[in-house]
């Protein structure tokens, strides 16, 4: 009996035989960048998570947390993968206090299920997060990767919304931080520390978040422009006005042509503006924005039918899924930069892409200083390594020059092994390494996957 096989009885004792997957052939489907876990364990309670983690720590086994796997492509190739701890059985809403606009839920539940249940409560409520893969993404995965979508302009991100967490740390301790009533305390803010930690410090098991009532009215304004300058100018005007859009997104021609939702404007750039709130306010903003756009070089201005609103934003948010369905090879990147540099960044990225000979779809969250870039290889084709590496390096340099950074969110394994997906050294790297050393001295959580190989 191998060393790994000797560990199985204790894990079966904790979660039950039905909740351990150890078949080598079935485990191949769960390989992370080519690294196949020794087994998959699916705990049903936070107490079970604690026991699994404590046992793994004692036996020097590594643990990679996973919900539904929608974010598993982010990060470096893992150094080691012993246990894949899947959280999808932790799927209960533990407290829904709509009167006080808070929700507590276990981290294995999907955001889509949370929204479905909240929509039935009273007049209807929602958790104001709209990350990619919303239908599949679990709360734990969203918070651990600090994933967000276009509506972050109005509602913020997990860092703005999460007010409490329940986490299992590497020694098996269950630590609760924050909650419905939060007081200032000394030491680390563990609630915020876990957001965006990519499973390297602890396993998120439960979160407490703010809620909002569902809006009375939603609308999507679609505008097309020939020139980048005019598109960006209009976006900046709206951003600096008294209006309150939930999203301002600028797409280049390649991006909107390959958008799964059928949008066929004229021109080279599409500006999409989301609006939601009180009916009278939304209708007034739509009318005034269209009037303003007509004075600034817009080619076409239209409002999507109400039934198309959700589909448009879902397909924009889940852009990579549409590319996969079309069978297109791609490398996806996320850049951040100073909000005022939106036009410079889009223009620079387009110039770099043209010179490299690589077709790129660019989706810019103009009000947040974020660009999602998709370098496209085409159906059944592979990238030429050198031009792609040069494009990534130049994209990164442009982001840094404009006050930001770049990460490669998804790429083929053979490319990931040769690039730094986190975009090179960061000023906060030593702080993160020290935190990792203090909280996870044995390095059992997600080894090697985060910034600097943490």
Short mmCIF file of N, CA and C in Angstrom, two decimals, residues 56 71 75 87 177 181 190 212 220 223 233 251 283 289 304 331 345 392 438:
data_model
loop_
_atom_site.label_atom_id
_atom_site.label_comp_id
_atom_site.label_asym_id
_atom_site.label_seq_id
_atom_site.Cartn_x
_atom_site.Cartn_y
_atom_site.Cartn_z
N UNK A 56 -4.25 17.04 6.74
CA UNK A 56 -3.31 17.28 5.64
C UNK A 56 -2.06 18.00 6.15
N UNK A 71 -12.58 29.20 -12.11
CA UNK A 71 -11.43 30.11 -12.01
C UNK A 71 -10.10 29.34 -11.92
N UNK A 75 -3.50 31.55 -12.54
CA UNK A 75 -2.37 31.24 -11.65
C UNK A 75 -1.30 30.41 -12.31
N UNK A 87 -15.63 22.35 -2.66
CA UNK A 87 -16.53 22.93 -1.65
C UNK A 87 -18.01 22.90 -2.02
N UNK A 177 -14.24 36.27 11.03
CA UNK A 177 -13.82 37.67 11.00
C UNK A 177 -14.97 38.52 10.51
N UNK A 181 -22.32 42.92 12.32
CA UNK A 181 -21.91 44.10 13.05
C UNK A 181 -20.40 44.03 13.21
N UNK A 190 -8.60 40.16 8.65
CA UNK A 190 -8.61 38.86 7.99
C UNK A 190 -9.70 38.77 6.94
N UNK A 212 -28.80 44.39 -1.91
CA UNK A 212 -29.55 45.54 -2.39
C UNK A 212 -30.91 45.08 -2.93
N UNK A 220 -30.08 49.31 -21.37
CA UNK A 220 -28.76 49.27 -21.99
C UNK A 220 -28.74 50.17 -23.21
N UNK A 223 -24.03 52.58 -28.35
CA UNK A 223 -23.60 53.67 -29.23
C UNK A 223 -22.39 53.22 -30.04
N UNK A 233 -14.15 59.91 -25.37
CA UNK A 233 -14.62 61.21 -24.88
C UNK A 233 -16.03 61.11 -24.31
N UNK A 251 -15.79 48.60 -26.53
CA UNK A 251 -15.29 47.42 -27.25
C UNK A 251 -14.70 47.85 -28.59
N UNK A 283 -35.18 56.29 -17.30
CA UNK A 283 -35.72 56.79 -18.58
C UNK A 283 -35.17 58.19 -18.90
N UNK A 289 -28.75 61.05 -22.42
CA UNK A 289 -27.50 60.52 -22.95
C UNK A 289 -27.53 60.42 -24.47
N UNK A 304 -31.37 48.74 -26.11
CA UNK A 304 -31.72 47.34 -26.30
C UNK A 304 -33.12 47.06 -25.76
N UNK A 331 -5.62 33.58 -25.76
CA UNK A 331 -4.98 33.87 -24.47
C UNK A 331 -5.66 35.11 -23.93
N UNK A 345 -4.54 53.65 -23.47
CA UNK A 345 -4.34 52.20 -23.34
C UNK A 345 -4.96 51.43 -24.50
N UNK A 392 2.63 40.10 -25.09
CA UNK A 392 2.36 40.12 -23.65
C UNK A 392 3.31 41.08 -22.94
N UNK A 438 3.85 33.38 7.68
CA UNK A 438 3.27 33.41 9.03
C UNK A 438 2.01 32.56 9.13
#
